[in-house]
Amino acid sequence: MNTAANQTRFSALVIDDEPQIQRLLTITLEANGYRVTTTGTGQQGLAAAAQQNHDIIILDLGLPDINGVEVLKQLREWTQIPVVVLTVHDKEAEKIEALDSGADDYITKPFNSGELLARLRSALRRADKGSQGEPDFNAGELSVNFASRTVTRKGQTIKLTVTEYTLLRLFIKHADKVLTHRHILREIWGPNHESDTHYLRVYMTRLREKLEADPTKPALFLTEPGVGYRFKA
Amino acid sequence: MSLVSLVSLSFFRRKTSTRIENSPSQPHPAPCILPPVQDHASQNAGPLPGARRKSEITRGPFGAALPDRTVDSQPHPLLANSPRQYVLALAIFVVVTLINNIWLEQLLGYQPLALVYLFAIVVLALFINRGPLLFGTALTALGWAFTAPPRHKFYIDSLDDKMMFATYFVVALTIGQLTTRLRAQREAEIKSKFLAESERLGRTLLNSVSHELRTPIAAITGAASEMLNSGSLTPLQQKLATEIESAGLRLNRVVQSLLSAARIQSGQLHSKLDWCDISELVHLATHEVPSLNVTHRLTVDIAPGLPFVKLDFILTQQALANLLVNATTHTPPGTPIHIVARIQNKHLLLKVADHGPGLPPDQLDRIFDLFHRAPAAKPGGTGLGLAIVKGFVEAQGGWVQASNRVGGGALFTMGLPAIAAPALPAEPS
C-alpha cells in the first residue's frame, strides 16, 4: 500500500452523510494519528477516492444518493483499498451483501472507539501483507506449516481431513476478517453448495473440537451471528 | 420530533385490535406448534360487521390512517348486510311498479315500462351485491310480465312481448353482473394499493426512527469511549465518561427493544432459517448478558449429540438472551440459572429455569403481552422483553410457555420445530 518514506500517518476517507458521525470519526481518528477526509455522499466519496490517495475508507451503508453497497462495487472495479463499512445492529443481510461485494470488515453502530481502531488496524495490516506468500502460521498454541501440511497444537500433531485442512488454510489466509457463509461454502465446496450451511456447521464443529482449547467457548473460530465466521489469529 | 410517540401509538392501536382477536381465551398451549401470528384478517371474518372492519385495521402496519379509508371502500352501513339489500330491492320494485301502473302506463303504454324497470336495476346495481340484484331483476321481469297483455296474469301473449321479456331479463342480468364485478375490482385495487402504501410507510417510519435515534446514541457512546481510550482523564472524569458510555449503551438497548417490538407488531419480521449449532447459539446468547456469571450461577445442559436445527440464529439467540436477562433481574443474586436444550417430538426445547420467587399463577397468560409488567416487578424495565421473545419464536413457527417449577422458581420453555439435517457426503481423511 501507500508507504512512501515521508508518509508516517495513514490517510482515511470517511463517507458518511451524518455530520455528527463525521465529526466523531474525524476527532477519534485524528487523535489516533490518521489524516482524515470526510465526504457526505456516495458520488463525492467515489470522486475523493479517485482523486486523492487514501489508505483506508470508512463507508456508511445508508447514504442519501446511492446505496453504500453500490459505492463499494464501483470502488472494487478499480481499487483494492481496504474498506470498513458502518452499519446498524439488525441489518445482517446488508452486512453479508457488503462483505460479499468486497468490504474488508464491518462495524456496527454504536461502536466503541477502541474496537473501531482495532478493526482499522487489522484491515490495514491485511492489505499491507496481501501480496506476500504464505509464511508458516503461529498463534498461541496453534502452528501450521504450509510446506509440510502439518498442524500442531501444544506441540502435538493434529490430524485433519483434506476438507478440514483446506478450511483452516482459508481462515488463516483471511485471519481477522469476517468470511460470510456463502464465501466459505463457495471456496471449499464450490458454487453449487453456497446454501448448504449444514456442511459448514459440521466442519466448524470438527475444527473447533480438534483445535480449540474449549470447543464450547470458541476463542479461535468466532461466530459472527447471521453473517459468518472470523478466525482470530 | 414525535417519532417515539408515533411508534408507541402504533403499538397501542395494534394492541387493542389484537386483543379483540385473541380474546377467545387461549388455553395454555401444550407443546405443539401454534400458528404464527400473521393473517389475523382471515381468522375472524366473523358475522359481526364491526369485527370485519377491525381486522382491516390490523392488516396494515402503523394502522393510524387505515380506518377512514378502509371504511370508504365498504358499502354504506345501512347496506352492509344482504338482508337489507334484499329489502331495498323489494322496496324499489314496489315503488317503481306503483309508479308504472298508476301513472306511466296511461302515458306511455306498457312496453316502455320495461325501460323504467331497467333504469331502476342499473341504479340498484351501483349499490347492492349480486344476490339481491338478481332477486330485484327477477321481480321486475315478473312485474312487467304481469303488466303486459293479458293483464294481471304471469303470462305473455304476443311473440314481440316474449322477445321483449327475454331481452329485458338478459340485459338487466348482464348489467348487474358487470357493475358488481367492476365495483369489486375497484375495491380490491384500492385495498391492495392501500396495504402496499401503508406497508411502505411503516417501513420508512421504522427506518427513519431507527436512524434518528441511533445516530446520536452512536455519537454519545463513541465520544465517551474515545475519552476513556485517550487515557488523559482524571479519576473523576473517568468515572463520568464511564457513566455516559454505559447510559448510552443502555439507551441503545431500549431503542433496540422498541424497534424489535415495532417490527413484530407491524408484521415486518421475516425469519431467515438456517442450520444452527445449538451449543454455539447458547454460548453467544450467554455472552450477550455479561452480568450473568457475575451475579448468578449459570449451568448449561445441552443434550449430547444434539443435531443441528434449522432456525433463525439471531432471533433465537436474542430470545434466549432476553429470557436470561429476565431471569437475572427477577431472581436474587447468587441463585442458579439453568439453560437446558433437548430434542423432543421433533421439536427443539430450550428451557431457562431459575430459583427465584416464581411467577404469579394468574399472570401466566398475560406475561408475554406487550408492555405487560408484573404488579410487583422492580422499576426499570420496559415490559418488552418477553413480548419480543414470543414474537421472535412465533416468527419461526415456534412457541413459548411460562410456568412455575415444582421446586420453586420460574420456567420458560421455547419450542422450535426441528427437522433432521441432510447427510453429508463422505470424505477420505
Short mmCIF file of C-alpha atoms in Angstrom, two decimals, chain B:
data_model
loop_
_atom_site.label_atom_id
_atom_site.label_comp_id
_atom_site.label_asym_id
_atom_site.label_seq_id
_atom_site.Cartn_x
_atom_site.Cartn_y
_atom_site.Cartn_z
CA MET B 1 -39.71 15.16 16.85
CA SER B 2 -42.51 12.87 17.91
CA LEU B 3 -41.19 9.74 16.27
CA VAL B 4 -41.29 7.80 19.51
CA SER B 5 -44.88 8.73 20.12
CA LEU B 6 -45.69 7.53 16.63
CA VAL B 7 -44.12 4.17 17.36
CA SER B 8 -45.88 3.79 20.68
CA LEU B 9 -49.11 4.98 19.11
CA SER B 10 -48.86 2.19 16.62
CA PHE B 11 -48.26 -0.27 19.47
CA PHE B 12 -51.44 0.73 21.20
CA ARG B 13 -53.53 0.59 18.08
CA ARG B 14 -52.23 -2.79 17.19
CA LYS B 15 -52.52 -3.97 20.73
CA THR B 16 -56.17 -3.10 21.11
CA SER B 17 -57.06 -4.79 17.89
CA THR B 18 -55.07 -7.95 18.53
CA ARG B 19 -56.63 -8.17 21.97
CA ILE B 20 -60.03 -8.45 20.40
CA GLU B 21 -58.91 -11.13 18.02
CA ASN B 22 -57.15 -13.27 20.54
CA SER B 23 -59.74 -12.87 23.26
CA PRO B 24 -61.39 -16.30 22.84
CA SER B 25 -59.45 -17.41 25.88
CA GLN B 26 -56.26 -19.05 24.76
CA PRO B 27 -55.76 -22.15 26.85
CA HIS B 28 -52.24 -22.78 27.89
CA PRO B 29 -50.53 -24.38 24.93
CA ALA B 30 -49.39 -27.90 25.25
CA PRO B 31 -46.08 -28.46 23.43
CA CYS B 32 -47.38 -28.18 19.92
CA ILE B 33 -46.86 -25.80 17.06
CA LEU B 34 -49.09 -22.80 17.32
CA PRO B 35 -49.79 -20.97 14.10
CA PRO B 36 -47.61 -17.87 13.76
CA VAL B 37 -49.46 -14.61 14.30
CA GLN B 38 -49.80 -13.40 10.79
CA ASP B 39 -53.02 -13.31 8.96
CA HIS B 40 -55.49 -12.05 11.51
CA ALA B 41 -57.96 -10.98 8.89
CA SER B 42 -58.62 -14.46 7.61
CA GLN B 43 -59.19 -15.79 11.10
CA ASN B 44 -62.08 -13.60 12.07
CA ALA B 45 -64.22 -12.90 9.07
CA GLY B 46 -66.97 -13.30 11.66
CA PRO B 47 -70.62 -12.33 11.33
CA LEU B 48 -70.14 -9.08 13.24
CA PRO B 49 -69.92 -6.23 10.72
CA GLY B 50 -67.73 -4.29 13.16
CA ALA B 51 -65.31 -7.16 13.56
CA ARG B 52 -64.63 -7.25 9.88
CA ARG B 53 -63.60 -3.69 9.77
CA LYS B 54 -61.42 -4.14 12.83
CA SER B 55 -59.41 -6.81 11.09
CA GLU B 56 -58.87 -4.44 8.19
CA ILE B 57 -57.19 -2.10 10.62
CA THR B 58 -54.82 -4.78 11.88
CA ARG B 59 -53.73 -5.74 8.42
CA GLY B 60 -51.79 -2.55 7.74
CA PRO B 61 -48.69 -1.81 9.73
CA PHE B 62 -48.89 1.51 11.56
CA GLY B 63 -52.60 1.41 11.22
CA ALA B 64 -53.07 5.06 12.12
CA ALA B 65 -54.53 6.26 8.85
CA LEU B 66 -56.09 2.94 7.91
CA PRO B 67 -59.61 3.01 9.37
CA ASP B 68 -61.05 6.02 7.49
CA ARG B 69 -60.01 4.91 4.07
CA THR B 70 -60.87 1.27 4.61
CA VAL B 71 -64.38 2.26 5.63
CA ASP B 72 -64.67 4.29 2.42
CA SER B 73 -64.35 1.20 0.30
CA GLN B 74 -67.10 -0.56 2.26
CA PRO B 75 -70.79 -0.12 1.29
CA HIS B 76 -72.91 2.32 3.26
CA PRO B 77 -73.52 0.93 6.77
CA LEU B 78 -77.27 0.66 6.09
CA LEU B 79 -76.49 -1.70 3.23
CA ALA B 80 -73.72 -3.60 4.99
CA ASN B 81 -75.51 -6.96 5.06
CA SER B 82 -77.52 -8.67 2.37
CA PRO B 83 -80.99 -8.99 4.06
CA ARG B 84 -81.13 -5.20 3.98
CA GLN B 85 -80.15 -5.20 0.34
CA TYR B 86 -82.99 -7.64 -0.45
CA VAL B 87 -85.42 -5.36 1.37
CA LEU B 88 -84.13 -2.39 -0.63
CA ALA B 89 -84.52 -4.29 -3.91
CA LEU B 90 -88.09 -5.20 -2.94
CA ALA B 91 -88.91 -1.61 -1.94
CA ILE B 92 -87.57 -0.20 -5.20
CA PHE B 93 -89.57 -2.79 -7.12
CA VAL B 94 -92.79 -1.87 -5.27
CA VAL B 95 -92.27 1.87 -5.80
CA VAL B 96 -91.42 1.53 -9.49
CA THR B 97 -94.35 -0.85 -10.06
CA LEU B 98 -96.76 1.56 -8.42
CA ILE B 99 -95.45 4.49 -10.49
CA ASN B 100 -95.65 2.37 -13.63
CA ASN B 101 -99.16 1.11 -13.08
CA ILE B 102 -100.80 4.21 -11.69
CA TRP B 103 -99.22 6.88 -13.87
CA LEU B 104 -96.80 5.87 -16.59
CA GLU B 105 -98.82 3.12 -18.21
CA GLN B 106 -101.56 5.53 -19.32
CA LEU B 107 -98.93 7.98 -20.54
CA LEU B 108 -96.57 5.60 -22.47
CA GLY B 109 -98.19 2.23 -22.94
CA TYR B 110 -96.90 -0.98 -21.35
CA GLN B 111 -93.77 -1.66 -23.45
CA PRO B 112 -91.57 1.34 -22.37
CA LEU B 113 -92.26 0.32 -18.74
CA ALA B 114 -89.52 -2.30 -19.21
CA LEU B 115 -87.07 0.59 -19.72
CA VAL B 116 -88.18 2.18 -16.48
CA TYR B 117 -87.57 -1.11 -14.67
CA LEU B 118 -84.18 -1.38 -16.37
CA PHE B 119 -83.28 2.11 -15.19
CA ALA B 120 -84.12 1.12 -11.62
CA ILE B 121 -81.99 -2.06 -11.90
CA VAL B 122 -78.97 -0.15 -13.24
CA VAL B 123 -79.16 2.34 -10.38
CA LEU B 124 -79.54 -0.50 -7.86
CA ALA B 125 -76.53 -2.30 -9.31
CA LEU B 126 -74.35 0.59 -8.18
CA PHE B 127 -75.16 -0.08 -4.55
CA ILE B 128 -76.05 -3.70 -3.89
CA ASN B 129 -74.46 -7.10 -4.32
CA ARG B 130 -75.08 -9.76 -6.93
CA GLY B 131 -77.63 -11.87 -4.98
CA PRO B 132 -80.09 -9.10 -4.07
CA LEU B 133 -79.69 -7.66 -7.55
CA LEU B 134 -80.67 -10.97 -9.15
CA PHE B 135 -83.70 -11.00 -6.87
CA GLY B 136 -84.63 -7.47 -8.00
CA THR B 137 -84.17 -8.40 -11.65
CA ALA B 138 -86.49 -11.41 -11.32
CA LEU B 139 -89.11 -9.31 -9.52
CA THR B 140 -89.11 -6.55 -12.13
CA ALA B 141 -89.22 -9.04 -15.01
CA LEU B 142 -92.25 -10.71 -13.43
CA GLY B 143 -93.75 -7.31 -12.72
CA TRP B 144 -93.51 -6.36 -16.36
CA ALA B 145 -94.94 -9.75 -17.43
CA PHE B 146 -97.83 -9.03 -15.06
CA THR B 147 -98.49 -5.69 -16.81
CA ALA B 148 -98.08 -6.95 -20.38
CA PRO B 149 -101.24 -8.32 -22.07
CA PRO B 150 -103.03 -10.38 -20.98
CA ARG B 151 -103.00 -8.04 -17.98
CA HIS B 152 -102.75 -9.28 -14.41
CA LYS B 153 -101.53 -12.71 -15.45
CA PHE B 154 -97.97 -14.04 -15.34
CA TYR B 155 -98.29 -14.91 -18.97
CA ILE B 156 -97.23 -13.10 -22.14
CA ASP B 157 -99.31 -13.36 -25.27
CA SER B 158 -97.55 -11.96 -28.30
CA LEU B 159 -94.16 -13.07 -29.67
CA ASP B 160 -92.96 -9.43 -29.61
CA ASP B 161 -93.59 -9.21 -25.90
CA LYS B 162 -91.99 -12.59 -25.26
CA MET B 163 -88.85 -11.34 -27.08
CA MET B 164 -89.03 -8.12 -25.09
CA PHE B 165 -89.27 -10.08 -21.84
CA ALA B 166 -86.28 -12.27 -22.67
CA THR B 167 -84.17 -9.30 -23.79
CA TYR B 168 -85.04 -7.37 -20.66
CA PHE B 169 -84.07 -10.24 -18.45
CA VAL B 170 -80.71 -10.85 -20.14
CA VAL B 171 -79.76 -7.16 -20.39
CA ALA B 172 -80.66 -6.47 -16.76
CA LEU B 173 -78.70 -9.51 -15.60
CA THR B 174 -75.65 -8.62 -17.68
CA ILE B 175 -75.61 -5.04 -16.48
CA GLY B 176 -75.93 -6.21 -12.92
CA GLN B 177 -73.07 -8.70 -13.29
CA LEU B 178 -70.78 -6.17 -14.95
CA THR B 179 -71.42 -3.44 -12.44
CA THR B 180 -70.86 -5.62 -9.38
CA ARG B 181 -67.72 -7.13 -10.88
CA LEU B 182 -66.34 -3.70 -11.68
CA ARG B 183 -67.09 -2.49 -8.21
CA ALA B 184 -65.43 -5.50 -6.58
CA GLN B 185 -62.38 -4.98 -8.76
CA ARG B 186 -62.12 -1.33 -7.83
CA GLU B 187 -62.43 -2.14 -4.14
CA ALA B 188 -59.74 -4.80 -4.36
CA GLU B 189 -57.46 -2.39 -6.16
CA ILE B 190 -57.92 0.35 -3.60
CA LYS B 191 -57.36 -2.12 -0.80
CA SER B 192 -54.18 -3.65 -2.19
CA LYS B 193 -52.79 -0.26 -3.13
CA PHE B 194 -53.52 0.98 0.32
CA LEU B 195 -51.95 -2.03 2.02
CA ALA B 196 -48.81 -1.66 -0.06
CA GLU B 197 -48.68 2.03 0.69
CA SER B 198 -49.17 1.51 4.41
CA GLU B 199 -46.51 -1.19 4.49
CA ARG B 200 -44.07 1.11 2.72
CA LEU B 201 -44.94 3.90 5.14
CA GLY B 202 -44.37 1.58 8.09
CA ARG B 203 -41.00 0.51 6.79
CA THR B 204 -39.90 4.06 6.06
CA LEU B 205 -41.01 5.16 9.50
CA LEU B 206 -39.16 2.31 11.20
CA ASN B 207 -36.01 3.07 9.23
CA SER B 208 -36.08 6.77 9.95
CA VAL B 209 -36.87 6.27 13.64
CA SER B 210 -34.04 3.79 13.82
CA HIS B 211 -31.65 6.18 12.10
CA GLU B 212 -32.70 9.29 14.05
CA LEU B 213 -32.30 7.57 17.40
CA ARG B 214 -29.20 5.56 16.71
CA THR B 215 -27.08 8.33 15.22
CA PRO B 216 -26.97 10.46 18.39
CA ILE B 217 -26.53 7.34 20.52
CA ALA B 218 -23.56 6.32 18.36
CA ALA B 219 -22.09 9.80 18.83
CA ILE B 220 -22.58 9.69 22.61
CA THR B 221 -21.08 6.25 23.19
CA GLY B 222 -18.38 6.75 20.57
CA ALA B 223 -17.25 10.03 22.13
CA ALA B 224 -17.38 8.63 25.67
CA SER B 225 -15.35 5.55 24.69
CA GLU B 226 -12.75 7.72 22.96
CA MET B 227 -12.44 9.88 26.07
CA LEU B 228 -11.78 6.72 28.08
CA ASN B 229 -9.32 5.45 25.48
CA SER B 230 -7.35 8.68 25.42
CA GLY B 231 -6.02 7.86 28.88
CA SER B 232 -5.64 11.50 29.92
CA LEU B 233 -8.65 11.76 32.23
CA THR B 234 -8.67 12.47 35.96
CA PRO B 235 -10.28 9.70 38.05
CA LEU B 236 -13.46 11.78 38.35
CA GLN B 237 -13.64 12.42 34.61
CA GLN B 238 -13.04 8.74 34.01
CA LYS B 239 -15.98 7.80 36.24
CA LEU B 240 -18.20 10.30 34.48
CA ALA B 241 -17.19 9.13 31.00
CA THR B 242 -17.84 5.51 32.04
CA GLU B 243 -21.27 6.58 33.26
CA ILE B 244 -22.02 8.36 29.96
CA GLU B 245 -20.94 5.34 27.96
CA SER B 246 -22.97 2.83 29.94
CA ALA B 247 -26.05 5.08 29.86
CA GLY B 248 -25.66 5.38 26.10
CA LEU B 249 -25.42 1.62 25.73
CA ARG B 250 -28.49 1.15 27.89
CA LEU B 251 -30.40 3.66 25.78
CA ASN B 252 -29.29 1.72 22.73
CA ARG B 253 -30.71 -1.50 24.17
CA VAL B 254 -34.04 0.20 24.85
CA VAL B 255 -34.19 1.56 21.30
CA GLN B 256 -33.30 -1.89 20.04
CA SER B 257 -36.17 -3.43 22.01
CA LEU B 258 -38.64 -0.79 20.84
CA LEU B 259 -37.66 -1.33 17.23
CA SER B 260 -37.88 -5.11 17.59
CA ALA B 261 -41.33 -4.84 19.13
CA ALA B 262 -42.44 -2.41 16.41
CA ARG B 263 -41.15 -4.80 13.78
CA ILE B 264 -43.07 -7.71 15.32
CA GLN B 265 -46.23 -5.65 15.64
CA SER B 266 -46.16 -4.34 12.11
CA GLY B 267 -45.58 -7.81 10.67
CA GLN B 268 -42.21 -6.82 9.23
CA LEU B 269 -40.26 -9.51 10.98
CA HIS B 270 -39.04 -12.07 8.50
CA SER B 271 -37.19 -15.06 9.85
CA LYS B 272 -34.22 -16.46 7.98
CA LEU B 273 -33.94 -20.16 8.77
CA ASP B 274 -30.54 -21.75 8.63
CA TRP B 275 -28.83 -24.79 10.15
CA CYS B 276 -27.62 -23.87 13.61
CA ASP B 277 -25.37 -25.40 16.19
CA ILE B 278 -27.29 -25.11 19.45
CA SER B 279 -24.27 -25.05 21.76
CA GLU B 280 -22.86 -22.19 19.69
CA LEU B 281 -26.18 -20.38 19.97
CA VAL B 282 -26.37 -20.85 23.74
CA HIS B 283 -22.77 -19.72 24.13
CA LEU B 284 -23.39 -16.50 22.20
CA ALA B 285 -26.68 -15.81 24.00
CA THR B 286 -24.97 -16.04 27.39
CA HIS B 287 -22.30 -13.67 26.02
CA GLU B 288 -24.98 -11.04 25.48
CA VAL B 289 -25.69 -10.98 29.20
CA PRO B 290 -22.22 -10.28 30.63
CA SER B 291 -23.51 -9.84 34.19
CA LEU B 292 -24.97 -13.36 34.17
CA ASN B 293 -21.95 -15.21 35.50
CA VAL B 294 -21.07 -12.44 37.91
CA THR B 295 -24.39 -12.17 39.72
CA HIS B 296 -25.75 -15.69 39.27
CA ARG B 297 -24.53 -19.24 38.88
CA LEU B 298 -25.20 -20.44 35.34
CA THR B 299 -25.41 -24.09 34.36
CA VAL B 300 -25.75 -25.20 30.75
CA ASP B 301 -27.13 -28.65 29.98
CA ILE B 302 -27.22 -29.44 26.26
CA ALA B 303 -28.17 -32.99 25.37
CA PRO B 304 -25.07 -34.73 23.97
CA GLY B 305 -25.19 -35.28 20.21
CA LEU B 306 -27.91 -32.67 19.72
CA PRO B 307 -28.37 -32.36 15.94
CA PHE B 308 -28.27 -29.11 14.02
CA VAL B 309 -31.61 -27.35 13.96
CA LYS B 310 -32.92 -25.15 11.19
CA LEU B 311 -33.87 -21.88 12.80
CA ASP B 312 -33.19 -18.16 12.71
CA PHE B 313 -29.96 -17.86 14.67
CA ILE B 314 -30.22 -14.20 15.54
CA LEU B 315 -33.88 -14.23 16.58
CA THR B 316 -33.41 -17.34 18.72
CA GLN B 317 -30.21 -16.05 20.28
CA GLN B 318 -31.94 -12.77 21.14
CA ALA B 319 -34.99 -14.58 22.54
CA LEU B 320 -32.78 -16.74 24.76
CA ALA B 321 -30.76 -13.71 25.85
CA ASN B 322 -33.99 -11.89 26.78
CA LEU B 323 -35.08 -14.86 28.92
CA LEU B 324 -31.67 -14.80 30.63
CA VAL B 325 -31.91 -11.04 31.28
CA ASN B 326 -35.38 -11.62 32.66
CA ALA B 327 -34.09 -14.35 34.97
CA THR B 328 -31.17 -12.26 36.25
CA THR B 329 -33.38 -9.24 37.01
CA HIS B 330 -36.13 -11.13 38.79
CA THR B 331 -34.16 -13.55 40.96
CA PRO B 332 -31.91 -12.90 43.96
CA PRO B 333 -28.15 -12.67 43.25
CA GLY B 334 -26.22 -15.85 43.81
CA THR B 335 -29.07 -18.19 42.87
CA PRO B 336 -28.54 -20.65 39.99
CA ILE B 337 -29.97 -20.23 36.48
CA HIS B 338 -30.18 -23.29 34.24
CA ILE B 339 -30.25 -23.50 30.46
CA VAL B 340 -31.46 -26.85 29.13
CA ALA B 341 -31.60 -27.89 25.47
CA ARG B 342 -33.37 -31.06 24.34
CA ILE B 343 -34.96 -32.54 21.25
CA GLN B 344 -38.41 -33.92 21.95
CA ASN B 345 -41.14 -34.92 19.48
CA LYS B 346 -39.26 -33.33 16.58
CA HIS B 347 -39.04 -30.08 18.50
CA LEU B 348 -36.08 -28.30 19.97
CA LEU B 349 -36.91 -27.32 23.54
CA LEU B 350 -34.84 -24.50 25.01
CA LYS B 351 -35.56 -24.01 28.70
CA VAL B 352 -34.49 -21.33 31.14
CA ALA B 353 -35.16 -22.20 34.76
CA ASP B 354 -34.43 -20.09 37.81
CA HIS B 355 -34.67 -20.32 41.60
CA GLY B 356 -36.42 -17.00 42.15
CA PRO B 357 -39.85 -16.29 43.59
CA GLY B 358 -41.62 -17.75 40.54
CA LEU B 359 -44.49 -16.22 38.58
CA PRO B 360 -47.91 -15.23 39.96
CA PRO B 361 -50.23 -18.01 38.65
CA ASP B 362 -52.87 -15.52 37.49
CA GLN B 363 -50.27 -13.68 35.38
CA LEU B 364 -49.03 -16.67 33.38
CA ASP B 365 -51.31 -15.94 30.43
CA ARG B 366 -50.54 -12.25 30.23
CA ILE B 367 -46.83 -12.35 30.89
CA PHE B 368 -45.96 -12.27 27.17
CA ASP B 369 -48.23 -9.30 26.41
CA LEU B 370 -46.62 -6.15 25.13
CA PHE B 371 -45.87 -3.63 27.92
CA HIS B 372 -47.22 -6.06 30.50
CA ARG B 373 -45.33 -5.84 33.76
CA ALA B 374 -45.90 -7.95 36.82
CA PRO B 375 -47.51 -5.86 39.59
CA ALA B 376 -44.61 -6.50 41.95
CA ALA B 377 -41.89 -6.01 39.31
CA LYS B 378 -38.88 -3.89 40.14
CA PRO B 379 -38.73 -0.46 38.49
CA GLY B 380 -36.61 -0.11 35.37
CA GLY B 381 -37.97 -2.39 32.70
CA THR B 382 -39.88 -1.75 29.52
CA GLY B 383 -42.27 -4.69 29.54
CA LEU B 384 -40.98 -5.53 26.07
CA GLY B 385 -38.52 -8.35 26.73
CA LEU B 386 -40.94 -11.29 26.96
CA ALA B 387 -43.22 -9.93 24.22
CA ILE B 388 -40.17 -9.91 21.96
CA VAL B 389 -39.33 -13.49 22.95
CA LYS B 390 -42.84 -14.54 21.92
CA GLY B 391 -42.71 -12.58 18.67
CA PHE B 392 -39.28 -13.95 17.75
CA VAL B 393 -40.10 -17.62 18.33
CA GLU B 394 -43.53 -17.39 16.71
CA ALA B 395 -41.97 -15.80 13.64
CA GLN B 396 -40.15 -19.12 13.20
CA GLY B 397 -43.19 -21.29 13.76
CA GLY B 398 -42.34 -21.92 17.41
CA TRP B 399 -43.98 -21.20 20.75
CA VAL B 400 -43.03 -20.10 24.23
CA GLN B 401 -44.57 -21.05 27.53
CA ALA B 402 -44.17 -19.82 31.10
CA SER B 403 -44.75 -21.96 34.15
CA ASN B 404 -43.65 -22.43 37.74
CA ARG B 405 -41.27 -25.19 38.67
CA VAL B 406 -42.32 -27.78 41.17
CA GLY B 407 -39.40 -26.98 43.43
CA GLY B 408 -39.98 -23.21 43.14
CA GLY B 409 -38.79 -20.67 40.60
CA ALA B 410 -39.92 -19.83 37.08
CA LEU B 411 -39.51 -21.99 33.99
CA PHE B 412 -39.65 -20.63 30.46
CA THR B 413 -39.75 -23.12 27.60
CA MET B 414 -39.28 -22.23 23.94
CA GLY B 415 -40.21 -24.88 21.38
CA LEU B 416 -39.00 -24.73 17.81
CA PRO B 417 -39.69 -27.24 15.03
CA ALA B 418 -36.60 -29.36 14.38
CA ILE B 419 -36.16 -31.41 11.24
CA ALA B 420 -33.15 -33.63 10.63
CA ALA B 421 -30.27 -32.14 8.65
CA PRO B 422 -29.46 -33.94 5.38
CA ALA B 423 -26.43 -36.23 5.48
CA LEU B 424 -23.02 -35.02 4.41
CA PRO B 425 -21.06 -36.62 1.58
CA ALA B 426 -18.36 -38.94 2.94
CA GLU B 427 -14.78 -37.73 2.81
CA PRO B 428 -11.48 -39.63 2.81
CA SER B 429 -9.32 -38.46 5.70
#
